[in-house]
């Protein structure tokens, strides 16, 4: 018989295959009811519709219940924000502010002391005030650069410096951003305590705003220690910095009780506030340095020229002359005797 | 100038202090996101349906 040897070889092989397949077949359900306890396809498709706010979630045994979130359609919008919106807002706000400042400089030039520098100075900021200002400023620069790297770095820096350098720099930037934030938050708090009473709104602020602080050539409006422009800068810094701190610490510490949507909201608020505040601070840096003669000295040495002070803060100068005349120093040198 | 230098030193000191504090106070991920009594839930993890809105 020709078939006998073949059967003798094939039979054990077929038997072995049957033994292997049998347990697998036994594991298959005998009857499947797809609509009984499993997620129906219609529900999934409904949840995935663009305007849906439904969430497909399961259960997990670890403390972070958010890990059970499988599908959240609003995540699509959040991804669009991260990849597109924040980039667009930043690309408009920051270069836009730089362009505005350059245009203003070309039209107006540097704001000079009209009466010319005097031989007298007046104490503007004490040592501790300047310390707090520079602590907040230097930490904000570190936070701003490391934060902007998250928004623009992948597009602008990665192609230039390469993946390895960009990766190392971004990792370092992440640590800097996290840890330096505490100095910034402390600075914001101290600035609020030190200067809030001098930054409350006053009626004369309206006139200052209408005349744009005299920078357009309509005379110098009176101002107390801080004019309306400085008050706006103060509140933008306090409110913006406070918002950055709160939203940033929500992102950093990730409270377990916070839903994913709350975390996404914190991320959106943090990014948008950050790029807008960077643009605002650029204006502050401009007017405090190249934009106005004599302004940097206030934070550099703590004193300002008396003529500068009389032009920009006439009410404040009168108060200081009346209450703390010792703060005004370096009077005109007496004429030499014949 | 001294106020600026002191401010930079303060930023560095506060940042380094914060990093040490967080390193000692915060739990690592494997401790934070796991329980000592982890067990397999007999119910299906994805029981279906639409979960309540957050």
Coordinates of C-alpha atoms in Angstrom, one line a residue:
Chain A
X1 CA 0.0 0.0 0.0
X2 CA 1.4 3.3 -1.1
X3 CA -0.8 5.4 1.3
X4 CA 0.2 3.6 4.4
X5 CA 3.6 5.2 5.0
X6 CA 2.1 8.6 4.2
X7 CA -0.7 8.1 6.7
X8 CA 1.8 6.8 9.3
X9 CA 3.6 10.1 9.1
X10 CA 0.7 12.5 8.7
X11 CA -1.6 11.1 11.4
X12 CA 0.5 12.1 14.4
X13 CA 1.0 15.6 12.9
X14 CA -2.8 16.0 12.4
X15 CA -3.5 14.7 15.9
X16 CA -1.0 17.2 17.3
X17 CA -2.6 20.1 15.4
X18 CA -6.1 19.1 16.7
X19 CA -4.9 19.0 20.2
X20 CA -3.4 22.5 19.9
X21 CA -6.5 24.0 18.3
X22 CA -9.1 22.5 20.5
X23 CA -8.4 24.6 23.7
X24 CA -8.5 27.8 21.6
X25 CA -11.8 26.9 20.1
X26 CA -13.2 26.1 23.5
X27 CA -12.4 29.7 24.7
X28 CA -14.5 31.3 22.0
X29 CA -18.0 32.4 23.2
X30 CA -20.7 30.3 21.9
X31 CA -23.0 33.2 21.5
X32 CA -22.1 36.8 21.1
X33 CA -24.5 39.6 21.9
X34 CA -22.7 42.8 20.9
X35 CA -25.4 45.1 22.2
X36 CA -25.7 43.6 25.7
X37 CA -22.8 44.8 27.9
X38 CA -20.2 46.1 25.5
X39 CA -19.9 49.5 24.1
X40 CA -22.1 49.8 21.1
X41 CA -20.6 51.2 17.9
X42 CA -23.3 53.9 17.7
X43 CA -22.4 55.2 21.2
X44 CA -18.8 55.3 20.3
X45 CA -19.4 57.1 17.0
X46 CA -21.8 59.6 18.7
X47 CA -19.1 60.3 21.3
X48 CA -16.5 60.9 18.6
X49 CA -18.6 63.5 16.8
X50 CA -16.9 66.9 16.5
X51 CA -19.3 68.7 18.8
X52 CA -19.7 65.9 21.3
X53 CA -18.8 66.5 24.9
X54 CA -19.3 62.9 25.9
X55 CA -16.4 60.8 27.3
X56 CA -15.7 57.2 27.0
X57 CA -14.2 56.1 30.2
X58 CA -13.5 52.9 32.2
X59 CA -12.4 52.2 35.7
X60 CA -8.9 51.8 37.1
X61 CA -7.7 50.8 40.5
X62 CA -4.9 53.3 40.8
X63 CA -5.5 56.7 42.6
X64 CA -5.4 58.7 39.4
X65 CA -8.9 58.1 38.1
X66 CA -8.1 60.2 35.0
X67 CA -6.0 57.2 33.8
X68 CA -9.4 55.5 33.0
X69 CA -10.2 58.1 30.4
X70 CA -10.1 56.4 27.0
X71 CA -11.7 58.9 24.7
X72 CA -12.4 62.6 25.2
X73 CA -13.5 64.4 22.1
X74 CA -12.5 67.8 23.5
X75 CA -9.0 66.5 23.4
X76 CA -9.1 67.1 19.6
X77 CA -9.7 70.8 20.2
X78 CA -7.0 70.8 22.9
X79 CA -4.5 69.2 20.5
X80 CA -5.4 71.9 17.9
X81 CA -4.7 74.5 20.5
X82 CA -1.3 73.1 21.3
X83 CA -0.2 72.6 17.7
X84 CA -1.8 75.7 16.1
X85 CA -3.6 78.2 18.2
X86 CA -0.9 79.0 20.8
X87 CA 1.7 79.2 18.0
X88 CA -0.5 81.7 16.0
X89 CA -1.3 83.9 19.1
X90 CA 2.4 84.0 20.0
X91 CA 3.5 84.7 16.4
X92 CA 1.2 87.7 16.3
X93 CA 1.6 89.1 19.8
X94 CA 5.4 89.0 20.2
X95 CA 6.7 90.1 16.8
X96 CA 3.7 92.4 16.6
X97 CA 4.7 94.2 19.8
X98 CA 8.3 94.4 18.6
X99 CA 7.1 96.0 15.3
X100 CA 4.9 98.5 17.2
X101 CA 7.8 99.5 19.4
X102 CA 10.2 99.9 16.5
X103 CA 7.6 102.0 14.7
X104 CA 7.0 104.1 17.8
X105 CA 10.7 104.6 18.2
X106 CA 11.0 105.7 14.5
X107 CA 8.2 108.2 14.8
X108 CA 8.7 109.5 18.4
X109 CA 12.3 108.8 19.0
X110 CA 13.6 108.6 22.5
X111 CA 11.6 110.6 25.1
X112 CA 14.0 113.1 26.4
X113 CA 14.0 115.1 29.6
X114 CA 12.6 118.4 28.3
X115 CA 14.3 120.5 30.9
X116 CA 17.5 118.6 30.5
X117 CA 19.3 116.7 33.3
X118 CA 19.5 118.6 36.5
X119 CA 22.2 118.3 39.1
X120 CA 19.7 117.0 41.6
X121 CA 18.4 113.5 42.2
X122 CA 15.4 112.1 44.1
X123 CA 15.2 108.7 45.7
X124 CA 12.8 106.6 43.6
X125 CA 13.1 103.0 44.7
X126 CA 14.8 101.7 47.9
X127 CA 17.3 98.8 47.7
X128 CA 14.8 96.1 48.6
X129 CA 12.3 97.3 46.0
X130 CA 14.9 97.1 43.3
X131 CA 16.0 93.7 44.6
X132 CA 12.4 92.4 44.3
X133 CA 12.0 94.0 40.8
X134 CA 15.2 92.3 39.5
X135 CA 14.3 89.0 41.1
X136 CA 11.0 89.0 39.4
X137 CA 12.5 90.3 36.1
X138 CA 15.4 87.8 35.9
X139 CA 13.1 84.9 36.8
X140 CA 10.5 86.0 34.2
X141 CA 13.2 86.1 31.5
X142 CA 14.2 82.6 32.3
X143 CA 10.6 81.5 32.4
X144 CA 9.8 83.3 29.2
X145 CA 12.6 81.9 27.2
X146 CA 12.1 78.3 28.4
X147 CA 8.3 78.7 27.9
X148 CA 8.7 80.2 24.4
X149 CA 10.9 77.2 23.5
X150 CA 7.9 75.0 24.1
X151 CA 5.8 77.0 21.7
X152 CA 8.3 77.9 19.0
X153 CA 11.3 75.8 19.6
X154 CA 10.3 72.8 17.6
X155 CA 9.6 75.0 14.6
X156 CA 12.4 77.6 14.9
X157 CA 15.3 75.9 16.8
X158 CA 15.1 72.2 16.1
X159 CA 15.9 72.6 12.4
X160 CA 18.9 74.8 13.3
X161 CA 20.6 73.1 16.2
X162 CA 19.5 69.5 15.6
X163 CA 17.6 67.0 17.6
X164 CA 20.3 66.2 20.2
X165 CA 21.0 69.8 21.2
X166 CA 17.3 70.7 21.1
X167 CA 16.4 67.7 23.3
X168 CA 19.1 68.5 25.9
X169 CA 18.2 72.2 25.9
X170 CA 14.4 71.5 26.2
X171 CA 15.0 69.1 29.1
X172 CA 17.1 71.7 30.9
X173 CA 14.5 74.3 30.1
X174 CA 11.8 72.2 31.6
X175 CA 13.7 72.0 34.9
X176 CA 14.5 75.7 34.8
X177 CA 10.8 76.5 34.1
X178 CA 9.6 74.4 37.0
X179 CA 12.1 75.5 39.7
X180 CA 12.6 79.2 38.8
X181 CA 8.8 79.7 39.0
X182 CA 9.0 79.8 42.8
X183 CA 11.2 82.9 42.7
X184 CA 8.9 84.5 40.2
X185 CA 5.8 83.7 42.3
X186 CA 7.5 85.2 45.4
X187 CA 8.4 88.3 43.4
X188 CA 4.9 88.8 42.2
X189 CA 3.6 88.5 45.7
X190 CA 6.1 90.9 47.2
X191 CA 5.6 93.5 44.4
X192 CA 1.9 93.4 45.1
X193 CA 2.4 94.0 48.8
X194 CA 4.9 96.8 48.2
X195 CA 3.3 98.8 45.5
X196 CA -0.5 98.1 45.5
X197 CA -1.3 101.2 47.5
X198 CA 0.4 103.4 44.9
X199 CA -1.2 101.7 42.0
X200 CA -4.9 102.1 42.9
X201 CA -6.8 104.0 40.2
X202 CA -7.2 107.8 40.5
X203 CA -9.1 110.4 38.6
X204 CA -6.0 112.0 37.2
X205 CA -5.2 108.6 35.5
X206 CA -8.0 109.4 32.9
X207 CA -6.3 112.6 31.9
X208 CA -3.0 110.8 31.6
X209 CA -4.5 108.1 29.3
X210 CA -6.2 110.7 27.1
X211 CA -3.0 112.6 26.7
X212 CA -1.0 109.3 26.4
X213 CA 1.3 110.5 29.1
X214 CA 2.4 113.5 27.2
X215 CA 4.4 111.3 24.8
X216 CA 2.5 112.6 21.8
X217 CA 3.5 116.2 22.5
X218 CA 0.3 117.4 24.3
X219 CA 2.1 118.5 27.5
X220 CA 2.9 116.4 30.6
X221 CA -0.1 115.3 32.6
X222 CA 0.3 115.2 36.4
X223 CA 0.9 111.9 38.1
X224 CA 1.6 110.6 41.5
X225 CA 4.3 108.0 42.3
X226 CA 3.0 105.9 39.4
X227 CA 1.2 107.2 36.3
X228 CA -1.6 105.4 34.6
X229 CA 0.7 103.6 32.2
X230 CA 2.7 102.2 35.0
X231 CA -0.4 101.3 36.9
X232 CA -1.7 99.3 33.9
X233 CA 1.7 97.6 33.7
X234 CA 1.6 96.8 37.4
X235 CA -1.9 95.2 37.2
X236 CA -1.0 93.3 34.0
X237 CA 2.0 92.0 35.8
X238 CA 0.2 91.1 39.0
X239 CA -2.9 89.6 37.4
X240 CA -1.0 88.0 34.5
X241 CA 1.8 86.7 36.8
X242 CA -0.7 85.5 39.3
X243 CA -2.6 83.6 36.6
X244 CA 0.6 82.1 35.3
X245 CA 1.6 80.9 38.8
X246 CA -1.8 79.4 39.7
X247 CA -2.3 77.7 36.3
X248 CA 1.4 76.6 36.3
X249 CA 1.2 75.0 39.7
X250 CA -2.0 73.2 38.7
X251 CA 0.0 71.7 35.8
X252 CA 3.0 71.0 37.9
X253 CA 1.3 69.3 40.9
X254 CA -1.6 67.8 38.9
X255 CA -4.2 67.5 41.7
X256 CA -5.8 64.1 41.5
X257 CA -9.3 65.6 42.1
X258 CA -8.9 67.8 39.0
X259 CA -10.7 66.5 35.8
X260 CA -8.8 66.3 32.5
X261 CA -10.8 69.2 31.2
X262 CA -9.6 71.3 34.1
X263 CA -6.0 70.4 33.3
X264 CA -6.6 71.3 29.7
X265 CA -8.1 74.6 30.7
X266 CA -5.1 75.3 32.9
X267 CA -2.7 74.6 30.0
X268 CA -4.6 76.8 27.6
X269 CA -4.8 79.7 30.1
X270 CA -1.1 79.3 31.0
X271 CA 0.1 79.4 27.4
X272 CA -2.1 82.3 26.3
X273 CA -1.4 84.4 29.4
X274 CA 2.3 83.7 29.0
X275 CA 2.7 84.9 25.4
X276 CA 0.6 87.9 26.0
X277 CA 2.5 88.9 29.1
X278 CA 5.8 88.4 27.3
X279 CA 4.6 90.9 24.7
X280 CA 3.5 93.4 27.4
X281 CA 6.8 93.1 29.2
X282 CA 8.6 93.9 26.0
X283 CA 6.9 97.3 26.0
X284 CA 7.9 97.7 29.7
X285 CA 11.6 96.9 28.9
X286 CA 11.5 99.3 25.9
X287 CA 10.2 102.3 27.8
X288 CA 12.5 101.6 30.8
X289 CA 15.6 101.5 28.6
X290 CA 16.0 102.9 25.1
X291 CA 12.5 104.5 25.0
X292 CA 12.9 107.1 27.7
X293 CA 15.9 109.1 28.9
X294 CA 16.5 108.7 32.7
X295 CA 14.0 105.9 33.3
X296 CA 16.5 103.0 33.7
X297 CA 18.3 104.9 36.5
X298 CA 15.3 104.4 38.8
X299 CA 15.9 100.6 38.9
X300 CA 19.6 100.8 38.3
X301 CA 20.7 103.2 41.0
X302 CA 17.4 103.8 42.8
X303 CA 17.4 107.5 42.1
X304 CA 16.2 109.6 39.2
X305 CA 16.9 113.1 37.9
X306 CA 14.8 115.7 39.6
X307 CA 13.7 117.2 36.3
X308 CA 12.6 113.8 35.0
X309 CA 10.6 113.3 38.2
X310 CA 9.0 116.7 37.9
X311 CA 8.0 116.0 34.3
X312 CA 6.5 112.5 34.8
X313 CA 5.5 112.5 38.5
X314 CA 5.0 116.1 39.6
X315 CA 2.5 115.2 42.4
X316 CA 4.9 112.6 43.8
X317 CA 7.8 115.1 43.8
X318 CA 5.7 117.6 45.8
X319 CA 4.8 115.0 48.3
X320 CA 8.4 113.9 48.7
X321 CA 9.7 117.5 49.0
X322 CA 7.1 118.1 51.8
X323 CA 7.4 114.8 53.7
X324 CA 11.0 113.5 53.0
X325 CA 13.1 116.4 51.8
X326 CA 16.3 114.4 52.6
X327 CA 15.4 112.1 49.6
X328 CA 16.2 115.1 47.3
X329 CA 19.9 115.5 47.1
X330 CA 22.8 117.0 45.1
X331 CA 21.5 120.6 44.8
X332 CA 23.2 122.9 42.4
X333 CA 26.7 123.7 43.3
X334 CA 27.2 127.1 44.9
X335 CA 28.9 129.7 42.8
X336 CA 32.5 129.9 43.5
X337 CA 33.7 132.9 45.5
X338 CA 35.4 135.6 43.6
Chain B
X1 CA 24.0 97.0 40.8
X2 CA 24.2 95.2 44.1
X3 CA 20.4 94.7 44.1
X4 CA 20.6 93.1 40.7
X5 CA 23.4 90.7 41.7
X6 CA 21.6 89.9 44.9
X7 CA 18.4 89.2 42.9
X8 CA 20.2 86.8 40.5
X9 CA 21.7 85.0 43.5
X10 CA 18.3 84.8 45.2
X11 CA 16.7 83.3 42.1
X12 CA 19.4 80.7 41.9
X13 CA 19.1 79.9 45.6
X14 CA 15.3 79.7 45.6
X15 CA 15.4 77.5 42.5
X16 CA 17.9 75.1 43.9
X17 CA 16.1 75.0 47.2
X18 CA 12.8 74.3 45.5
X19 CA 14.4 71.5 43.5
X20 CA 15.8 69.8 46.7
X21 CA 12.5 70.3 48.5
X22 CA 10.4 68.8 45.7
X23 CA 12.9 65.9 45.2
X24 CA 12.5 65.0 48.9
X25 CA 8.7 65.7 49.3
X26 CA 7.3 64.3 46.0
X27 CA 6.8 60.7 45.4
X28 CA 8.1 59.0 42.3
X29 CA 5.6 58.0 39.6
X30 CA 5.7 54.3 40.4
X31 CA 4.7 55.1 44.0
X32 CA 2.2 57.8 43.2
X33 CA 0.3 55.9 40.5
X34 CA 0.0 52.5 42.1
X35 CA -1.6 51.0 45.1
X36 CA -0.1 48.5 47.5
X37 CA -3.1 46.2 47.1
X38 CA -3.6 46.3 43.4
X39 CA -6.0 43.6 42.3
X40 CA -7.6 42.6 39.1
X41 CA -11.1 44.0 38.8
X42 CA -13.4 41.2 37.8
X43 CA -15.8 43.6 36.1
X44 CA -15.0 44.5 32.6
X45 CA -12.8 47.6 32.6
X46 CA -14.7 49.2 29.8
X47 CA -18.2 48.4 30.8
X48 CA -19.6 50.4 27.9
X49 CA -21.8 53.4 27.6
X50 CA -21.0 57.0 28.0
X51 CA -19.4 58.2 31.2
X52 CA -20.7 61.2 33.0
X53 CA -19.3 64.5 31.8
X54 CA -16.4 65.9 33.8

